[in-house]
Every structure is written in structure tokens, then in C-alpha cells.
Amino acid sequence: MSDSSAPSRQPSINRRTVLGAAAAAAATPAVLGASAPASAVPSARKGPRALPGGGDLGPNVLVFDPSTPGIQARLDEVFRQQESAQFGTGRYALLFKPGTYHGLNAQLGFYTSIAGLGLSPDDTTINGDVTVDAGWFNGNATQNFWRSAENLALVPANGTNRWAVAQAAPFRRMHVRGGLNLSPTGYGWASGGYIADSRIDGQVGPYSQQQWYTRDSAIGSWLNGVWNMVFSGVEGAPAQSFPNPPYTTLDTTPVSREKPFLYVEGSGFRIFLPEKRTNARGVTWGNGTPRGTSLPLTQFYVARPGVSAATLNEALAQGLHLLLTPGIYHLDRPIQVNRPNTVVLGLGYATLIPDNGVTALKVADVDGVRLAGFLVDAGTVNSATLLEIGPRGASADHSANPITVQDVFVRIGGAGAGKATTSMVVNSRHTIVDHTWVWRADHGEGVGWETNRADYGVVVNGDDVLATGLFVEHFNKYDVQWFGQRGRTIFFQNEKAYDAPNQAAIQNGSVKGYAAYKVGDGVTAHEGWGLGSYCYYNVDPTIVQHHGFAAPVRSTVRFHNLLVVSLGGNGQYERVINDTGSPTSGTSTVPSTVVSFP
């Protein structure tokens, strides 16, 4: 088990409080082992030193069935440890076998994932709640990061489930037989969030949520919006109406492929791999068995914290996939994914830390790789990159079977000093980045303009890349740079780095500040929907940011529904995109918007 004495520092009230205020005004568990003999490894690569596939999932994966005694007490124990452990070392996955559970309230703290183990969410029903609230932080939910809920049906005790989250807290493949409240008790501040492949029978109430993205889902209704609410492929979504109310609504999602997930079949685990959809709308699981393929756990190397990168690469070279069980993994070399259709799936926010300046994970320019469900935490020695999707110059066509990057999160600083020049580089064509939060920390340990230096967040060089749910914040220079052709982004949330010491520190040649989202001058086709950037220059509130967005002026480079916000007058935007859009004014924290560009 993880050390329950891991530090759990409560951060001081900072920018997120100001942001929220502005928006508000507007026991040992039953562990299921699915052990398998080494003979389960593909015979072509079998040898005397072959690594085994399958195996026990370890002490931090807690598996329950309806007959398990003391479920609520165990859930409460995990929550007590994790509730305020924002930068602690605990990591947990709470897994529920198919069946019906009664009278539970699973409160989720940091680095805790809860999931059902059926093929459909309706296979696993909790008569009760899966709750995220903000009592640990005085009713402020703007730091409720790194937790998730997947593949469950909920019948909320009072009719409405509370899911008051901020970034890196996906709500996937869920069926809420009632309503969903996205704000904390007392309707305090919140800054989320993401829903996908879910059905909420009743109303979704964002209340104080500043921004939200919902994809390929079905909802009964949607209550309100603060700054930026984006929907694609959502049955029951409100009509397009940006900026008042601030709804950006696309009838379908151009391309999507849901995240791989663990389920049980007989006495063993399997991993389901949903198929790709085009022009998707609604959930994937509504009419019986979802479409896709599955793999037995025996085809995965079940990694435990302390394993070396060399062993992980040996497993991959042997033809195994990777399942990263909860914990922290130090890497002295990159994890190298070279084989098409490889799956790297993390449980309970498994965390990769690259040591000595290496890249944490690299993917070759091959079809169908799926990366999902883990956190990359920068090491103390600067890494040129932390995550690399395809090598430089990658050019293969992956349109039929794209690489997907889902719920893969990146952090620089916060848990300690970390540095990286560029966090995530996407070189392979047709890659789908489906929900990521790439974050240079603004609070915690090891935080300062040079202490956790990170110039660039996400750099896209590959053509035909699609981002659905892109959250990138606080980088010293550009947060997103997009050089590939025909790129598309549906929903973008950004804050510029708070801690710039002065205007000179962010001066970009003759331009005041680096854009949050920059499309390269040579790009001839690009499109984005529902993009927002906020500034909060609290070290020097006189800093001026010329614009949030920058792009070449061409009819084929198009943006829909852009906004910039100056939070409480700490810094100012002069324009929204290029030289277009009104400046943000005073301390009123009112967005400046552009509905269409050019």
C-alpha cells in the first residue's frame, strides 16, 4: 500500500480563488488475480527468459463484488488518505465487478480512479453516489485534479450526483440515472472539465463551472454556462448560441475512438479496445455489446512500481502490451513503443518520472498505438521532451487506424522541481489527442519562473491531427504551437503563466507576450471551435498580452467562438486573435469574444 503519511499540502488560496469568484459572480480488499502462465505469451517470441503476461494487479488495485464485506469502510479509508494529498505519492484504482451495490458513497480524492468491470456501464450499478466535493479546500473545487470515474451506472441517493472537479478528472462511459451537479456544496468555485461516452438521464448543472467539454454523449438537459461550454456529438445538447449563452455545439465529432478499458470475463481480466467512429454522436454502449475487439490480460506485461524502463522495453519488444498498475515509475531511458497496435494503459494515475533528462515515452510512426490513463511528471533535470508521438519527420498515413492519446496528463513542477523544454510533441499524422491536461504548475513545491521552466506545452508537427478536449496551461512561452496541416481542435482551455516577473520576460520580439495557441505561418488549413485563454499576471499586474491566439490570415484557417479573459484585472489582453477583438477591460473579468475568424 502507499505510504499514508505522504505529504498532503493544502495550497494557499491563489489565482484559482479569484477565477472562481469571478465565475461564481457570472481493510485488505478482495484483489482479483488473473495470473497466467508464461506460455500465454505469443509463442514466436517465447524463450527461457521471456517475461510473463498477466498476473496480479497489486495492492493498490482494489476489486470488489457485491458480496465483499466492508466496501464503504474501505472506500472511506482510501478517501481519508487521498482527499487532500494533491502532491502525495498514493495511487489507487477502485474496481467493481458487475452486479448491484447498495448504499455506497464513493468519495474520490487525488489520484483515485473508480470503474466498473462490465462491458457496459449498466452491468455495474451503484445505488448511491460517486462524489467529488471540495471540503478539503474550503469549498473551492478549482484544484480537484487527477481523479476519474468510468464504466458505472449510478442511481444517486438524492437524485443528483455531485462531480465538482477541475482539470484531469474525466467522467467517461458513465450512466447517471438522475442528474449531475458539477459544482461543490454551496455552489462554490469550480474549473473543469470533461465528459465522454456517457448518458445523464436528468439535468447537468454546471453552476459555477467556468468551462466544460462534453463529447459523444446523451444528456437530459443542460442548465447554464459561464464562459465556455462546448459539445460535440451530444444528444440533448443546447443549441449553438455563443457568446450568450456561451454554448459551442457541433452535431457530431469528426473522428473518435473511446479509451481502452478493463473488464472481467469468467475468472480473468480482459481489455476492451473500442473501434474508431467517424461523425460520431451519442454513446457507444447503448445497444448491447460495444463494437471493437478485446485482449486477454495474458497479452499484457503487468508492471509494478520499481520496474526498470529496460524491463518495460523488453516486454514491449517481446510483443506484450503494458498495463501500468498504480504507483510511481522512475525511468532512466524512454519507454519505446515500436509495434503497431500496442496498448499502454495506466490504472489509478500511474505516474512516469523521467530521470536525467530523458524523454518518458516515445512512439514510433506506426498504426493504432493507444496510450491512456497515466501521468508524466517532469524530472529535476531538464528533458527536451516528455512525450513524443512519432519521430521527427513522421509521415505515414494513419487515417484508417490512428494513434490515440487519452487521459494522458503532463505536469512540470508541483510535486517538486521539474523542467522540460517541450512537454508533448505530436509528429505522427492523424493522431487523436482526446483529453489531456498539460500543466506547468503554478502552486506546490518547485514552482517559480525559472525553477520549473517549461517553454512549450504542446507542439503539433504532424498533419491531420485532431484534439478533442485540450487543456494546456502556464508555459513560459507558447502553450500550443501547431505546424501541421489540416489540424483541428474542439475545445481548448488555457491560462497564461501567472508568474512572469515583468513585461520583458514575456516579450516575443515586437509582440507583447506569446500566444496561448499559435498556428504556424506556413499552415494553409486549420480549424478550431470553442477556444479560451485567460491571463492572471499576479506578480506584475501591469503586463499586457497582445492576444490569446495567433494564426495566418487565410480563409482556410478558421476559428469559431474564441474568448480571452483578464482575471480581476491582473494583466490585460489587447486583442483576442491577431489584431482582432476588443481588449479586456478593468477588473470586471468579462470575456472578450470573437465568434468567427477570419
Coordinates of C-alpha atoms in Angstrom, one line a residue:
M1 CA 0.0 0.0 0.0
S2 CA 1.1 3.5 -0.5
D3 CA 2.5 5.4 2.5
S4 CA -0.4 7.0 4.2
S5 CA 1.9 9.6 5.7
A6 CA 2.7 11.0 2.3
P7 CA 2.6 14.8 2.5
S8 CA -0.7 16.4 1.7
R9 CA -0.1 20.1 1.4
Q10 CA -3.1 22.4 1.2
P11 CA -2.1 25.2 -1.1
S12 CA -2.8 28.8 -0.4
I13 CA -5.8 30.4 -1.9
N14 CA -4.4 31.9 -5.2
R15 CA -5.5 32.7 -8.7
R16 CA -8.0 29.8 -8.8
T17 CA -9.9 31.5 -6.0
V18 CA -10.0 34.8 -7.9
L19 CA -11.0 32.9 -11.1
G20 CA -13.8 31.0 -9.2
A21 CA -15.1 34.1 -7.6
A22 CA -15.4 35.8 -10.9
A23 CA -17.2 32.8 -12.4
A24 CA -19.5 32.5 -9.5
A25 CA -20.5 36.0 -9.9
A26 CA -21.2 35.2 -13.5
A27 CA -9.4 -3.3 5.1
T28 CA -7.4 -5.6 2.7
P29 CA -9.5 -5.7 -0.4
A30 CA -10.5 -8.7 -2.5
V31 CA -8.0 -8.5 -5.3
L32 CA -8.8 -10.4 -8.4
G33 CA -5.7 -12.0 -9.8
A34 CA -5.8 -13.0 -13.4
S35 CA -2.5 -14.9 -13.4
A36 CA -1.4 -16.7 -16.5
P37 CA 1.5 -19.0 -17.4
A38 CA 4.3 -17.6 -19.4
S39 CA 3.1 -19.9 -22.2
A40 CA 0.3 -17.3 -22.8
V41 CA 3.0 -15.1 -24.4
P42 CA 3.0 -15.4 -28.2
S43 CA 5.0 -18.5 -29.0
A44 CA 7.0 -16.9 -31.7
R45 CA 8.8 -14.7 -29.2
K46 CA 8.8 -17.3 -26.3
G47 CA 12.1 -18.2 -24.7
P48 CA 13.7 -19.2 -21.5
R49 CA 13.9 -15.6 -20.4
A50 CA 10.5 -14.5 -21.7
L51 CA 8.6 -12.1 -19.4
P52 CA 5.2 -13.5 -18.3
G53 CA 2.0 -11.8 -19.3
G54 CA -0.9 -11.3 -16.9
G55 CA -0.6 -11.5 -13.2
D56 CA -1.8 -9.9 -10.0
L57 CA -2.7 -6.2 -10.2
G58 CA -1.0 -5.3 -6.9
P59 CA -2.1 -3.9 -3.6
N60 CA -3.4 -0.6 -4.8
V61 CA -6.0 -2.0 -7.2
L62 CA -9.0 -2.8 -5.0
V63 CA -11.5 -5.1 -6.6
F64 CA -15.0 -5.5 -5.1
D65 CA -18.0 -7.6 -5.9
P66 CA -21.5 -7.2 -4.3
S67 CA -20.7 -9.8 -1.6
T68 CA -17.4 -8.1 -0.5
P69 CA -17.7 -7.1 3.2
G70 CA -16.9 -3.6 4.3
I71 CA -16.8 -1.9 1.0
Q72 CA -17.9 1.5 2.3
A73 CA -15.2 1.4 5.1
R74 CA -12.5 0.6 2.6
L75 CA -13.7 3.4 0.3
D76 CA -13.6 5.8 3.2
E77 CA -10.1 4.7 4.2
V78 CA -8.7 5.5 0.7
F79 CA -10.5 8.8 0.7
R80 CA -9.1 9.8 4.0
Q81 CA -5.6 9.2 2.7
Q82 CA -6.2 10.9 -0.7
E83 CA -8.6 13.7 0.0
S84 CA -6.0 16.5 0.3
A85 CA -2.9 14.6 -1.0
Q86 CA -2.6 16.9 -4.0
F87 CA 1.1 16.1 -4.5
G88 CA 1.3 12.9 -2.4
T89 CA 2.5 9.5 -3.6
G90 CA -0.7 7.5 -3.1
R91 CA -2.3 6.0 -6.3
Y92 CA -5.5 3.9 -6.3
A93 CA -7.9 2.1 -8.7
L94 CA -11.2 1.1 -7.2
L95 CA -12.8 -1.6 -9.5
F96 CA -16.3 -3.0 -9.1
K97 CA -17.3 -6.3 -10.7
P98 CA -20.7 -6.5 -12.5
G99 CA -23.7 -6.5 -10.2
T100 CA -25.7 -4.2 -8.0
Y101 CA -24.3 -2.4 -5.0
H102 CA -26.5 -0.6 -2.4
G103 CA -26.0 2.4 -0.2
L104 CA -22.5 3.4 -1.2
N105 CA -20.9 6.8 -1.4
A106 CA -17.5 6.6 -3.1
Q107 CA -15.8 9.9 -2.4
L108 CA -12.8 10.4 -4.7
G109 CA -9.7 12.2 -3.7
F110 CA -6.5 12.7 -5.6
Y111 CA -5.0 10.0 -7.9
T112 CA -8.1 7.8 -7.4
S113 CA -10.0 6.1 -10.2
I114 CA -13.2 4.2 -9.9
A115 CA -14.5 2.0 -12.6
G116 CA -17.0 -0.8 -13.3
L117 CA -15.7 -4.1 -14.8
G118 CA -18.6 -4.9 -17.2
L119 CA -18.7 -4.4 -20.9
S120 CA -21.5 -1.8 -20.4
P121 CA -21.9 0.7 -17.6
D122 CA -25.3 -0.8 -16.9
D123 CA -23.6 -4.1 -16.0
T124 CA -22.4 -2.5 -12.7
T125 CA -25.0 -0.4 -10.8
I126 CA -24.3 1.6 -7.7
N127 CA -27.4 2.6 -5.8
G128 CA -25.6 5.6 -4.3
D129 CA -23.0 8.1 -5.4
V130 CA -19.6 8.7 -6.7
T131 CA -18.8 12.0 -5.2
V132 CA -16.2 14.8 -5.7
D133 CA -16.6 17.7 -3.4
A134 CA -14.3 20.4 -2.1
G135 CA -14.4 20.3 1.8
W136 CA -10.7 19.9 1.9
F137 CA -10.2 23.3 0.2
N138 CA -12.9 25.3 1.9
G139 CA -15.5 24.8 -0.8
N140 CA -13.2 25.7 -3.7
A141 CA -13.1 22.9 -6.3
T142 CA -10.7 24.6 -8.7
Q143 CA -7.8 22.3 -7.6
N144 CA -9.8 19.0 -7.7
F145 CA -7.4 17.4 -10.2
W146 CA -6.3 13.9 -11.1
R147 CA -9.2 11.5 -10.5
S148 CA -11.7 9.7 -12.7
A149 CA -14.9 7.7 -13.0
E150 CA -15.6 5.2 -15.7
N151 CA -18.0 2.5 -16.8
L152 CA -20.6 2.6 -14.0
A153 CA -24.3 3.2 -13.7
L154 CA -25.3 5.4 -10.7
V155 CA -28.7 5.8 -9.1
P156 CA -27.9 8.9 -6.9
A157 CA -29.2 8.8 -3.4
N158 CA -30.9 12.2 -3.7
G159 CA -31.5 12.1 -7.4
T160 CA -28.3 14.1 -8.4
N161 CA -24.7 13.0 -8.3
R162 CA -22.0 15.6 -7.4
W163 CA -18.9 15.8 -9.6
A164 CA -17.2 19.0 -8.7
V165 CA -13.8 18.8 -10.5
A166 CA -11.2 20.8 -12.3
Q167 CA -8.7 19.6 -14.9
A168 CA -7.6 16.0 -15.4
A169 CA -10.7 14.5 -14.0
P170 CA -12.5 12.6 -16.8
F171 CA -16.1 11.2 -16.4
R172 CA -16.2 8.5 -19.1
R173 CA -18.6 5.8 -20.1
M174 CA -21.0 6.6 -17.2
H175 CA -24.7 6.3 -16.9
V176 CA -26.3 8.6 -14.3
R177 CA -29.9 7.6 -13.7
G178 CA -30.7 11.1 -12.5
G179 CA -28.9 14.5 -12.6
L180 CA -25.3 15.6 -12.4
N181 CA -24.1 18.6 -10.4
L182 CA -20.7 19.9 -11.5
S183 CA -20.2 22.3 -8.6
P184 CA -19.2 21.8 -4.9
T185 CA -21.5 22.0 -2.0
G186 CA -22.7 25.6 -1.6
Y187 CA -22.2 26.2 -5.3
G188 CA -18.6 27.3 -4.7
W189 CA -15.9 27.7 -7.4
A190 CA -15.0 25.1 -10.0
S191 CA -12.8 24.8 -13.0
G192 CA -13.4 21.7 -15.1
G193 CA -13.9 19.5 -17.0
Y194 CA -14.7 16.6 -19.4
I195 CA -17.4 14.1 -20.1
A196 CA -17.4 11.5 -22.8
D197 CA -19.4 8.4 -23.9
S198 CA -21.8 9.0 -21.0
R199 CA -25.6 9.2 -20.5
I200 CA -27.0 11.5 -17.9
D201 CA -30.8 10.9 -17.8
G202 CA -31.5 14.2 -16.0
Q203 CA -30.1 17.6 -16.0
V204 CA -26.5 18.6 -16.0
G205 CA -25.9 21.6 -13.8
P206 CA -22.6 23.3 -14.2
Y207 CA -23.4 26.2 -12.0
S208 CA -20.0 27.9 -11.3
Q209 CA -18.0 25.8 -13.8
Q210 CA -16.1 28.2 -16.0
Q211 CA -15.6 25.8 -18.9
W212 CA -16.6 22.3 -19.9
Y213 CA -16.3 19.9 -22.8
T214 CA -18.8 17.1 -23.4
R215 CA -18.3 14.6 -26.3
D216 CA -20.3 11.8 -27.8
S217 CA -22.8 11.5 -25.0
A218 CA -26.6 11.9 -24.2
I219 CA -28.0 14.3 -21.7
G220 CA -31.5 15.2 -20.5
S221 CA -30.7 18.9 -20.4
W222 CA -28.0 21.4 -19.6
L223 CA -28.7 24.2 -17.1
N224 CA -26.3 27.1 -17.7
G225 CA -22.9 28.3 -18.9
V226 CA -20.3 30.7 -17.5
W227 CA -17.6 31.3 -20.1
N228 CA -17.1 28.3 -22.4
M229 CA -19.3 25.2 -22.7
V230 CA -18.5 23.0 -25.7
F231 CA -20.4 20.0 -27.0
S232 CA -19.7 17.6 -29.9
G233 CA -21.9 14.6 -30.8
V234 CA -24.1 15.1 -27.7
E235 CA -27.7 14.2 -27.9
G236 CA -29.7 16.7 -25.9
A237 CA -27.0 19.4 -26.1
P238 CA -28.2 23.0 -26.0
A239 CA -28.3 24.8 -29.4
Q240 CA -25.3 26.8 -30.7
S241 CA -25.5 30.3 -29.1
F242 CA -22.0 31.6 -28.3
P243 CA -21.3 34.0 -26.7
N244 CA -24.7 34.4 -24.9
P245 CA -25.2 31.7 -23.6
P246 CA -21.6 30.6 -24.2
Y247 CA -22.5 27.3 -26.0
T248 CA -20.5 25.9 -28.9
T249 CA -22.4 22.9 -30.3
L250 CA -21.2 20.6 -33.0
D251 CA -23.7 18.0 -34.1
T252 CA -21.1 15.2 -34.4
T253 CA -17.4 14.6 -33.5
P254 CA -15.4 14.2 -36.7
V255 CA -13.3 11.2 -35.5
S256 CA -13.3 9.5 -32.1
R257 CA -12.2 6.2 -30.6
E258 CA -13.1 5.6 -27.0
K259 CA -10.5 4.8 -24.3
P260 CA -9.5 1.2 -23.7
F261 CA -10.9 -0.3 -20.5
L262 CA -10.5 -3.2 -18.2
Y263 CA -13.4 -5.7 -17.8
V264 CA -13.9 -9.2 -16.4
E265 CA -14.8 -12.3 -18.3
G266 CA -15.1 -15.5 -16.3
S267 CA -12.3 -15.5 -13.8
G268 CA -9.9 -13.3 -15.8
F269 CA -9.4 -9.7 -16.9
R270 CA -9.6 -8.5 -20.5
I271 CA -9.0 -5.1 -22.0
F272 CA -11.6 -3.9 -24.5
L273 CA -10.5 -1.8 -27.4
P274 CA -13.4 0.3 -28.8
E275 CA -13.4 0.8 -32.6
K276 CA -13.0 4.1 -34.4
R277 CA -16.1 6.1 -35.2
T278 CA -16.5 8.9 -37.7
N279 CA -19.1 11.7 -37.4
A280 CA -19.9 10.2 -34.0
R281 CA -22.9 11.1 -32.0
G282 CA -24.2 9.6 -28.7
V283 CA -22.8 6.8 -26.6
T284 CA -21.1 3.6 -27.9
W285 CA -22.7 1.2 -25.5
G286 CA -26.4 2.0 -25.8
N287 CA -27.4 -1.0 -27.9
G288 CA -25.8 -4.1 -26.4
T289 CA -22.2 -5.1 -26.6
P290 CA -19.9 -2.2 -27.7
R291 CA -18.2 -2.5 -31.1
G292 CA -14.5 -3.3 -31.0
T293 CA -12.0 -6.0 -30.1
S294 CA -10.6 -7.3 -26.8
L295 CA -7.3 -8.7 -25.5
P296 CA -6.7 -11.0 -22.5
L297 CA -4.6 -9.7 -19.7
T298 CA -2.1 -12.5 -20.6
Q299 CA -1.1 -10.4 -23.5
F300 CA -0.1 -7.5 -21.2
Y301 CA 3.0 -7.1 -19.1
V302 CA 1.5 -6.1 -15.7
A303 CA 4.0 -3.5 -14.5
R304 CA 4.5 -2.7 -10.8
P305 CA 6.3 0.4 -9.4
G306 CA 10.1 -0.2 -9.2
V307 CA 10.3 -2.0 -12.6
S308 CA 13.0 -0.6 -14.8
A309 CA 12.5 1.0 -18.2
A310 CA 14.7 -1.7 -19.6
T311 CA 12.2 -4.3 -18.5
L312 CA 9.3 -2.4 -19.8
N313 CA 11.0 -2.2 -23.2
E314 CA 11.9 -5.9 -23.1
A315 CA 8.2 -6.7 -22.6
L316 CA 7.3 -4.4 -25.5
A317 CA 9.9 -6.0 -27.7
Q318 CA 8.6 -9.4 -26.8
G319 CA 5.2 -8.5 -28.1
L320 CA 3.4 -7.7 -24.9
H321 CA 1.3 -4.6 -24.2
L322 CA 1.8 -2.7 -21.0
L323 CA -0.6 -2.3 -18.0
L324 CA 0.8 0.2 -15.5
T325 CA -0.6 -0.6 -12.1
P326 CA -0.9 2.4 -9.6
G327 CA 2.3 3.9 -8.4
I328 CA 5.3 6.0 -9.4
Y329 CA 7.8 4.7 -12.1
H330 CA 11.2 6.3 -12.5
L331 CA 12.7 5.9 -15.9
D332 CA 16.4 6.2 -16.9
R333 CA 15.6 5.8 -20.6
P334 CA 12.5 6.3 -22.7
I335 CA 9.7 3.7 -22.9
Q336 CA 9.9 2.9 -26.6
V337 CA 6.7 1.8 -28.3
N338 CA 7.6 0.5 -31.7
R339 CA 5.0 -2.1 -32.6
P340 CA 1.7 -1.2 -34.3
N341 CA -1.5 -1.5 -32.2
T342 CA 0.4 -1.5 -28.9
V343 CA -1.7 -0.5 -25.8
V344 CA -0.1 1.3 -22.9
L345 CA -2.8 1.6 -20.2
G346 CA -2.4 3.1 -16.8
L347 CA -4.5 2.4 -13.7
G348 CA -5.0 4.8 -10.8
Y349 CA -2.9 7.6 -12.3
A350 CA 0.3 5.6 -12.7
T351 CA 3.0 8.2 -12.9
L352 CA 6.1 8.2 -15.1
I353 CA 9.1 10.3 -14.0
P354 CA 11.9 10.6 -16.5
D355 CA 15.3 10.9 -14.7
N356 CA 18.5 12.5 -16.1
G357 CA 16.7 14.5 -18.8
V358 CA 15.3 11.6 -20.8
T359 CA 12.0 11.5 -22.7
A360 CA 9.5 9.5 -20.7
L361 CA 7.8 7.7 -23.7
K362 CA 8.3 7.7 -27.5
V363 CA 6.0 6.2 -30.1
A364 CA 7.3 5.1 -33.5
D365 CA 5.4 6.1 -36.6
V366 CA 3.1 3.1 -36.6
D367 CA -0.6 2.5 -36.7
G368 CA -3.0 2.1 -33.9
V369 CA -1.0 2.7 -30.7
R370 CA -3.2 3.5 -27.8
L371 CA -1.8 5.5 -24.8
A372 CA -4.3 6.0 -22.0
G373 CA -4.7 6.8 -18.3
F374 CA -1.3 7.9 -16.9
L375 CA 0.6 11.0 -15.7
V376 CA 4.0 12.1 -16.8
D377 CA 5.8 14.2 -14.2
A378 CA 8.9 16.1 -15.2
G379 CA 12.2 15.2 -13.5
T380 CA 14.6 17.6 -11.9
V381 CA 17.0 17.5 -14.9
N382 CA 15.6 19.3 -18.0
S383 CA 14.0 17.0 -20.6
A384 CA 14.0 18.2 -24.2
T385 CA 10.6 16.5 -24.5
L386 CA 8.5 14.4 -22.1
L387 CA 6.2 12.6 -24.5
E388 CA 6.9 12.1 -28.2
I389 CA 4.2 10.8 -30.6
G390 CA 6.1 9.7 -33.7
P391 CA 9.7 10.7 -34.6
R392 CA 10.6 13.9 -36.2
G393 CA 9.6 13.8 -39.9
A394 CA 7.0 11.1 -39.4
S395 CA 4.8 11.0 -42.5
A396 CA 2.9 7.7 -42.6
D397 CA -0.8 7.8 -43.2
H398 CA -2.7 6.6 -40.1
S399 CA -6.2 7.7 -41.1
A400 CA -7.6 4.1 -41.0
N401 CA -6.1 3.3 -37.6
P402 CA -4.8 6.4 -35.8
I403 CA -2.7 6.7 -32.7
T404 CA -4.8 7.8 -29.7
V405 CA -3.6 9.7 -26.6
Q406 CA -6.4 9.7 -24.0
D407 CA -6.3 10.9 -20.4
V408 CA -2.6 11.2 -20.6
F409 CA -1.6 14.1 -18.4
V410 CA 1.7 16.1 -18.1
R411 CA 3.0 18.0 -15.1
I412 CA 6.0 20.2 -14.7
G413 CA 6.6 21.1 -11.0
G414 CA 4.2 21.0 -8.1
A415 CA 5.3 17.7 -6.7
G416 CA 8.9 19.1 -6.7
A417 CA 11.1 21.0 -9.1
G418 CA 10.9 19.7 -12.7
K419 CA 11.9 21.1 -16.1
A420 CA 11.1 20.3 -19.7
T421 CA 11.6 22.4 -22.8
T422 CA 8.6 20.9 -24.6
S423 CA 6.1 18.7 -22.9
M424 CA 4.3 16.9 -25.7
V425 CA 5.3 16.6 -29.3
V426 CA 2.9 15.1 -31.9
N427 CA 4.7 14.2 -35.1
S428 CA 2.5 11.3 -36.4
R429 CA -0.3 12.1 -38.8
H430 CA -3.9 11.6 -37.8
T431 CA -3.2 11.3 -34.1
I432 CA -6.2 11.9 -31.9
V433 CA -5.4 13.7 -28.6
D434 CA -8.6 13.1 -26.6
H435 CA -8.5 14.9 -23.3
T436 CA -5.2 16.0 -21.9
W437 CA -4.1 18.5 -19.3
V438 CA -0.5 19.7 -19.9
W439 CA 0.4 21.8 -16.9
R440 CA 3.3 23.8 -15.8
A441 CA 2.5 24.1 -12.0
D442 CA 1.5 27.4 -10.5
H443 CA 1.5 26.1 -6.9
G444 CA 3.0 23.3 -4.8
E445 CA 6.7 22.6 -4.5
G446 CA 9.4 23.5 -7.0
V447 CA 7.5 26.4 -8.6
G448 CA 9.0 29.6 -10.0
W449 CA 9.6 31.3 -13.3
E450 CA 12.9 29.6 -13.8
T451 CA 12.5 26.8 -11.1
N452 CA 10.1 24.8 -13.2
R453 CA 11.0 26.3 -16.5
A454 CA 9.0 24.9 -19.4
D455 CA 8.9 26.9 -22.6
Y456 CA 6.4 25.0 -24.7
G457 CA 3.4 22.9 -23.8
V458 CA 2.1 21.0 -26.9
V459 CA 3.8 21.1 -30.3
V460 CA 2.0 19.6 -33.3
N461 CA 4.1 18.9 -36.4
G462 CA 2.0 16.1 -37.8
D463 CA -0.7 16.7 -40.4
D464 CA -4.4 15.9 -39.8
V465 CA -4.2 15.8 -36.1
L466 CA -7.4 16.2 -34.0
A467 CA -7.5 17.4 -30.4
T468 CA -10.8 16.9 -28.5
G469 CA -10.5 18.4 -25.1
L470 CA -7.2 20.2 -25.0
F471 CA -6.2 21.8 -21.7
V472 CA -2.7 23.5 -21.7
E473 CA -1.6 26.0 -19.0
H474 CA 1.1 28.3 -17.7
F475 CA 4.1 27.7 -20.1
N476 CA 6.9 30.3 -20.2
K477 CA 6.4 30.8 -24.0
Y478 CA 3.9 29.3 -26.3
D479 CA 1.3 26.9 -24.7
V480 CA 0.4 25.3 -28.1
Q481 CA 2.2 25.6 -31.4
W482 CA 0.6 23.9 -34.4
F483 CA 2.6 23.5 -37.5
G484 CA 0.9 20.5 -39.1
Q485 CA -1.7 20.9 -41.9
R486 CA -5.4 20.4 -41.5
G487 CA -5.3 20.3 -37.7
R488 CA -8.5 20.6 -35.7
T489 CA -9.2 21.4 -32.1
I490 CA -12.6 21.1 -30.4
F491 CA -12.4 22.8 -27.0
F492 CA -9.2 24.5 -25.7
Q493 CA -8.7 25.8 -22.2
N494 CA -5.6 27.9 -21.2
E495 CA -4.2 30.2 -18.7
K496 CA -1.0 32.1 -19.4
A497 CA 1.8 31.7 -16.8
Y498 CA 0.9 33.8 -13.7
D499 CA 4.4 34.2 -12.5
A500 CA 6.0 36.3 -15.3
P501 CA 8.2 38.8 -13.4
N502 CA 7.7 41.7 -15.8
Q503 CA 6.8 42.6 -19.4
A504 CA 10.3 42.0 -20.7
A505 CA 10.2 38.3 -19.5
I506 CA 7.4 37.5 -22.0
Q507 CA 8.3 39.9 -24.8
N508 CA 8.1 38.0 -28.1
G509 CA 10.1 40.2 -30.4
S510 CA 7.8 43.1 -31.2
V511 CA 4.8 41.3 -29.9
K512 CA 3.6 41.6 -26.3
G513 CA 3.5 38.1 -24.9
Y514 CA 3.4 34.6 -26.5
A515 CA 0.0 33.5 -27.8
A516 CA -1.6 30.7 -25.9
Y517 CA -2.4 28.9 -29.2
K518 CA -0.2 29.7 -32.2
V519 CA -0.8 28.3 -35.7
G520 CA 2.4 28.4 -37.8
D521 CA 2.7 30.9 -40.6
G522 CA 3.1 28.1 -43.2
V523 CA -0.2 26.4 -42.3
T524 CA -2.8 26.6 -45.0
A525 CA -5.6 24.7 -43.4
H526 CA -6.7 24.6 -39.7
E527 CA -9.9 24.8 -37.7
G528 CA -10.8 25.3 -34.1
W529 CA -14.1 25.5 -32.1
G530 CA -14.6 26.8 -28.6
L531 CA -11.1 28.1 -27.5
G532 CA -10.4 30.2 -24.4
S533 CA -7.4 31.8 -22.9
Y534 CA -7.1 33.6 -19.5
C535 CA -4.4 35.8 -18.0
Y536 CA -3.7 36.4 -14.4
Y537 CA -0.3 38.2 -14.1
N538 CA -0.3 38.4 -10.3
V539 CA 3.4 39.1 -10.0
D540 CA 3.2 42.1 -12.3
P541 CA -0.4 43.1 -13.0
T542 CA 0.7 45.8 -15.4
I543 CA 1.7 43.1 -18.0
V544 CA 0.0 43.4 -21.3
Q545 CA -0.7 40.3 -23.5
H546 CA -1.4 41.4 -27.1
H547 CA -3.6 38.4 -27.9
G548 CA -4.6 34.9 -26.9
F549 CA -4.5 33.4 -30.4
A550 CA -2.3 33.9 -33.4
A551 CA -2.8 32.4 -36.9
P552 CA -2.1 33.2 -40.6
V553 CA -5.0 35.1 -42.2
R554 CA -6.4 32.7 -44.7
S555 CA -9.9 31.6 -45.5
T556 CA -9.0 28.0 -44.8
V557 CA -7.6 28.8 -41.3
R558 CA -10.8 29.2 -39.4
F559 CA -11.8 29.7 -35.8
H560 CA -15.2 29.6 -34.2
N561 CA -16.1 31.0 -30.8
L562 CA -12.9 32.4 -29.2
L563 CA -12.6 34.2 -25.9
V564 CA -10.0 35.8 -23.7
V565 CA -10.4 36.8 -20.0
S566 CA -8.3 39.0 -17.8
L567 CA -8.9 37.7 -14.2
G568 CA -9.6 40.6 -11.9
G569 CA -7.6 43.0 -14.0
N570 CA -4.3 41.2 -13.3
G571 CA -2.8 41.8 -16.8
Q572 CA -4.7 42.7 -19.9
Y573 CA -5.3 41.3 -23.4
E574 CA -5.3 43.9 -26.1
R575 CA -6.9 41.6 -28.7
V576 CA -8.4 38.1 -29.0
I577 CA -6.8 36.8 -32.1
N578 CA -4.1 38.6 -34.1
D579 CA -5.3 42.2 -34.2
T580 CA -9.0 41.2 -34.0
G581 CA -11.3 41.6 -31.0
S582 CA -11.8 44.0 -28.2
P583 CA -9.4 44.5 -25.3
T584 CA -10.3 43.1 -21.9
S585 CA -11.1 45.9 -19.6
G586 CA -10.7 46.8 -16.0
T587 CA -11.3 44.4 -13.1
S588 CA -14.7 43.2 -14.3
T589 CA -13.5 39.8 -15.6
V590 CA -15.8 39.9 -18.6
P591 CA -14.6 37.8 -21.6
S592 CA -13.8 39.5 -24.9
T593 CA -15.1 37.3 -27.7
V594 CA -14.7 36.7 -31.4
V595 CA -17.4 34.5 -32.9
S596 CA -15.7 33.8 -36.3
F597 CA -12.2 34.4 -37.7
P598 CA -11.3 35.5 -40.2

